[in-house]
Amino acid sequence: MTDQDIFDRLRSILVETFDIEAERIAPQARLYDDLDIDSIDAVDLIVKLKPLVGKRLQPEAFKAVRTVQDVIDALQGLLKADAVADAEVGDKPAAATA
C-alpha cells in the first residue's frame, strides 16, 4: 500500500466521519490545530483505520502522531512490521515429521 493509498483513505475517513472539508486535509495538516481532531476523535480515527492494516491498532503506536503525514508514517510502519513478521514466518523451516 502506497502513502497515496493511505492518504486517500485517511482523507475519506476524515471527511465522512468528522465533516472536514477535503481541501483542508494535506499531509502537513496538524490533526489538532488544523483539523480540530481531539483525543476522543483520535480514538474514533484509530478504530476507522483498523481495516487498513487488518488488525486492531494500539493507541500507543499513535502517541507521537501530530500531522496527517505522521498517521501515514505510523500506518506504513505497522504494515512494514507485519510484512517483515510474515516473511520471517515464511523463512522458518517446517517442523520435521517422524
Coordinates of C-alpha atoms in Angstrom, one line a residue:
M1 CA 0.0 0.0 0.0
T2 CA 1.5 3.3 -1.0
D3 CA 1.5 6.5 1.0
Q4 CA -1.0 8.0 -1.5
D5 CA -3.4 5.0 -0.9
I6 CA -3.2 5.6 2.8
F7 CA -3.6 9.3 2.4
D8 CA -6.7 8.9 0.1
R9 CA -8.3 6.5 2.6
L10 CA -7.4 8.7 5.6
R11 CA -8.9 11.8 3.8
S12 CA -12.1 9.9 3.1
I13 CA -12.4 8.9 6.7
L14 CA -11.8 12.5 7.9
V15 CA -14.3 13.9 5.5
E16 CA -17.0 11.2 6.2
T17 CA -16.5 10.9 10.0
F18 CA -15.6 14.3 11.1
D19 CA -17.1 16.5 8.4
I20 CA -13.8 18.1 7.5
E21 CA -13.5 19.7 4.1
A22 CA -11.3 17.7 1.8
E23 CA -9.2 20.7 0.8
R24 CA -8.2 21.3 4.4
I25 CA -6.6 17.8 4.5
A26 CA -3.0 17.8 3.4
P27 CA 0.0 15.7 4.7
Q28 CA 1.3 18.7 6.7
A29 CA -2.0 19.4 8.3
R30 CA -1.9 19.2 12.1
L31 CA -4.7 17.0 13.4
Y32 CA -5.5 19.1 16.5
D33 CA -4.6 22.6 15.4
D34 CA -5.7 22.5 11.7
L35 CA -8.3 19.8 11.6
D36 CA -9.8 20.1 15.2
I37 CA -9.3 16.4 15.9
D38 CA -9.2 16.0 19.7
S39 CA -8.2 12.9 21.7
I40 CA -11.7 11.4 21.6
D41 CA -11.8 11.9 17.8
A42 CA -8.4 10.3 17.6
V43 CA -9.7 7.1 19.2
D44 CA -12.5 7.1 16.6
L45 CA -10.0 7.6 13.9
I46 CA -7.9 4.7 15.1
V47 CA -10.9 2.5 15.0
K48 CA -11.7 3.6 11.4
L49 CA -8.1 2.9 10.3
K50 CA -8.2 -0.7 11.5
P51 CA -9.3 -2.1 8.2
L52 CA -6.2 -0.6 6.5
V53 CA -3.9 -2.8 8.5
G54 CA -6.2 -5.7 9.1
K55 CA -5.8 -5.8 12.8
R56 CA -6.5 -3.9 16.0
L57 CA -4.4 -0.8 16.3
Q58 CA -2.8 0.1 19.6
P59 CA -3.2 3.7 20.6
E60 CA 0.4 3.7 21.8
A61 CA 1.5 3.5 18.2
F62 CA -0.1 6.9 17.6
K63 CA 1.0 8.8 20.7
A64 CA 3.6 10.8 18.7
V65 CA 1.2 11.5 15.8
R66 CA 0.6 15.2 15.2
T67 CA 0.1 15.5 11.4
V68 CA -1.7 13.7 8.7
Q69 CA 1.8 12.6 7.4
D70 CA 2.5 11.2 10.9
V71 CA -0.6 9.0 10.6
I72 CA 0.5 7.8 7.2
D73 CA 4.0 7.1 8.5
A74 CA 2.7 5.2 11.5
L75 CA 0.4 3.0 9.4
Q76 CA 3.3 2.3 6.9
G77 CA 5.4 1.3 9.9
L78 CA 2.8 -1.1 11.1
L79 CA 2.3 -2.5 7.6
K80 CA 6.1 -3.0 7.1
A81 CA 6.4 -4.6 10.5
D82 CA 3.7 -7.1 9.5
A83 CA 5.4 -7.8 6.2
V84 CA 8.7 -8.5 8.0
A85 CA 7.0 -10.7 10.5
D86 CA 5.2 -12.6 7.7
A87 CA 8.5 -13.0 5.8
E88 CA 10.2 -14.3 8.9
V89 CA 7.5 -16.9 9.5
G90 CA 7.8 -18.0 5.8
D91 CA 11.6 -18.4 6.2
K92 CA 11.4 -20.8 9.1
P93 CA 11.8 -24.4 8.2
A94 CA 8.8 -26.6 8.6
A95 CA 9.0 -28.9 11.6
A96 CA 10.3 -32.3 10.8
T97 CA 7.8 -35.1 11.0
A98 CA 8.9 -38.5 12.2

